[in-house]
């Protein structure tokens, strides 16, 4: 016997097949990302990848099954297939760019919109991954044939081991790709890793094949165990292989959608679900490996497993219902930290297993048993490829039917019940094929009844399903709302909830995407009491008004994402816009948004308004039209697929769709992100657009506004505020004016350029930083606090660095809640008043007045304070309010009174230096700033007892930057940086570091 005949060779082949399985799922995982960039929405991409991947594997297996007996050296053939797959994998990234680039530039724009364009896009996507899929489909029958020839005595055991190792490798591979490789190497790196694994497997298999027996020593197919199977029995086994796969993938699609409501729709959630599904298959194959060869009647064994599988799949529905309080409890107990996220992900994986494992464990047993049964009935090695091909064909039909037809038609519960009945029906058919099984048919009928009963009585409260429990939402609060609208759409579960006070929230997969109060939906009368604008309405209004102000005469606008429909409604208030196209992928969103009428009425009623049901990327890729305004209001970036709307590549395509003087505006959250992630998006914008600005449009929301060509013009607020239709829309609210809208400006390209230069990799389709980290930041409850602090930082670094003075103004009322600069002016106005605020004013306005009165009382004392440090802190609180929202302006009376009191009472020199420093900082007296700072950094002075380290560092360095002296900038940074207390990752720290580095560069004496 040769070395290859040794039983010691078989474990090596199992190990190779484990590695091959890991590579295969790395491909599938990364292909869904690549094709999502081309065909659009991640949900469609996942369906497409699954269908093509399985279809190619089915075709590959079928081709091998036809030539099984003529392949003399299956292990050598296996090595060739792995090697070719690896070589294609190495070139896939470049091939993808070439093919899709040609499609964008030539083919797609020339096709009419609709079915032709969709068919072309999906066909191109299919051809990109089909060759490798076919090659990977050949590997299982070839490896199975190779191992069976080495160990022909126990085909069931061999097949069980092979299914187990390949599936286990796949379950591990999807986790490694998603959680490790993509983050560290990007999508091209994952392809390279998978291709390297293919080539390594091919090399080892080639070495083993060279030592193997020749064709004459090939193992013969085992003799049939009985008198021979009838053709009808063989057909039944193949039908069972296809139908059980159909049911299993209906389960998978259903579970993914159901668990998205518990775990969230982030990419990592889908990876956990997929891995758990495959792990169940692996464990089932592992368990059956010792129990298949000795079975007396495979029909009874298979039939029983099918019935049990159908029952278990539906029986886990009560466990699914219980997973919502489990998730709520988990989020109240686990630490919101990096370590806590690991624990959170592990528990999510366990939840997936609890729901999926019972049925997938049974599913994992079926293929080894079906293949073993056909081999034992004289089919030989051809049975391996034939069963595999039929099984994967059933999987394709299941994926497509469940995603595009059955789920929208039957809903989550209905799909699970129907799939369970299919499995039970297959089990009954298998039992009927055996005389011994006929006695157990009654159990099959009872199983169907049990499945239907469980499906009917399981209490799935829809308000809980769409509660967004994965974000820490209260289930008790969720149960207090009603659901005027609920639907399981093709891409998401869409709901509209209403609280007792009439507040309505539109959500996809439990994640709120838009909201409106009952007040905002009402018409105005003469008795309507105007209120300030709050909540999502601030964002929804300003996202339409701001781009209009930058391009008042634009004629054509496109809006990405319908949401509440309010933004498109606001755009349609401009008569200059002759066409507004709103692109929305989910038809159920259009139905749900109707519940926000009349606040969005023009979106649905205006002749100039068109709603296109298509993925935005696909729509723009195939459109050869030019747009004056493009407004993007996607969901949060942690939602799978959404981060692709914030990448360099997407911005390039959008810029190519803009008219010469076109304007692009995009919403971006700062909550559930951090400063670095916001910077990665700004870096992508900076790389593509010649000019851009950042506006604050809510307590934690931004709008990025960019130009197609040249600098952005100043916003024409008057042109927008004078629109009659808009005036009628805003009749509910406190009147807006240009100064209020001016206060929304947070930053511009000139300010941000030095900070952006420090970003190593902008957010990209191929290096998806935002997608990988946004969910983690959501879990950790992080926020881009540094970015938002630019709006209310007393030092006002934004205006100081760009030399843009902001004088004080009177703000009698607060028009928009959460707008920091406007709020600062409002607080300043009321603190300066001698009269108290109205009794119904917010409590903090009264507190501000008490602070001012308290300070006046301090100045009236004839004696110095016992401790000057609290005195300085109290003074600074008053100053930050009195000078809040201004830049380059000092309340000279306030400053003089403080300095006079300090001098009069013999204050320590440190107190005088701090007072001088703060007055000079706010008044842009740069020389005075450095002079006072020098008095605070001398031996013997405990600097941090008198002034904050960040305040001293920022003030001194900004003053040096404004003076334009590089040496001074670096010197003051060295002297004060050790005193800084703010994290280096804070946006303000990044911004200042960028300006410091730019000041030391050779290009200019001052930063850009």
JSON list of C-alpha atoms in Angstrom, two decimals, residues 851 854-855 868-882 894 898:
[
{"chain": "A", "resi": 851, "resn": "UNK", "atom": "CA", "xyz": [-25.55, 82.97, 38.21]},
{"chain": "A", "resi": 854, "resn": "UNK", "atom": "CA", "xyz": [-24.65, 85.81, 42.21]},
{"chain": "A", "resi": 855, "resn": "UNK", "atom": "CA", "xyz": [-21.67, 87.22, 40.33]},
{"chain": "A", "resi": 868, "resn": "UNK", "atom": "CA", "xyz": [-9.44, 82.63, 44.41]},
{"chain": "A", "resi": 869, "resn": "UNK", "atom": "CA", "xyz": [-9.73, 79.38, 42.45]},
{"chain": "A", "resi": 870, "resn": "UNK", "atom": "CA", "xyz": [-13.53, 78.95, 42.97]},
{"chain": "A", "resi": 871, "resn": "UNK", "atom": "CA", "xyz": [-13.85, 82.67, 42.22]},
{"chain": "A", "resi": 872, "resn": "UNK", "atom": "CA", "xyz": [-12.18, 82.13, 38.83]},
{"chain": "A", "resi": 873, "resn": "UNK", "atom": "CA", "xyz": [-14.41, 79.14, 38.10]},
{"chain": "A", "resi": 874, "resn": "UNK", "atom": "CA", "xyz": [-17.54, 81.14, 38.94]},
{"chain": "A", "resi": 875, "resn": "UNK", "atom": "CA", "xyz": [-16.39, 84.03, 36.75]},
{"chain": "A", "resi": 876, "resn": "UNK", "atom": "CA", "xyz": [-15.70, 81.67, 33.85]},
{"chain": "A", "resi": 877, "resn": "UNK", "atom": "CA", "xyz": [-19.22, 80.21, 34.01]},
{"chain": "A", "resi": 878, "resn": "UNK", "atom": "CA", "xyz": [-20.63, 83.71, 33.67]},
{"chain": "A", "resi": 879, "resn": "UNK", "atom": "CA", "xyz": [-18.21, 84.59, 30.85]},
{"chain": "A", "resi": 880, "resn": "UNK", "atom": "CA", "xyz": [-19.02, 81.46, 28.85]},
{"chain": "A", "resi": 881, "resn": "UNK", "atom": "CA", "xyz": [-22.68, 82.40, 28.94]},
{"chain": "A", "resi": 882, "resn": "UNK", "atom": "CA", "xyz": [-22.24, 86.16, 28.45]},
{"chain": "A", "resi": 894, "resn": "UNK", "atom": "CA", "xyz": [-17.71, 92.23, 32.51]},
{"chain": "A", "resi": 898, "resn": "UNK", "atom": "CA", "xyz": [-13.53, 91.29, 37.18]}
]
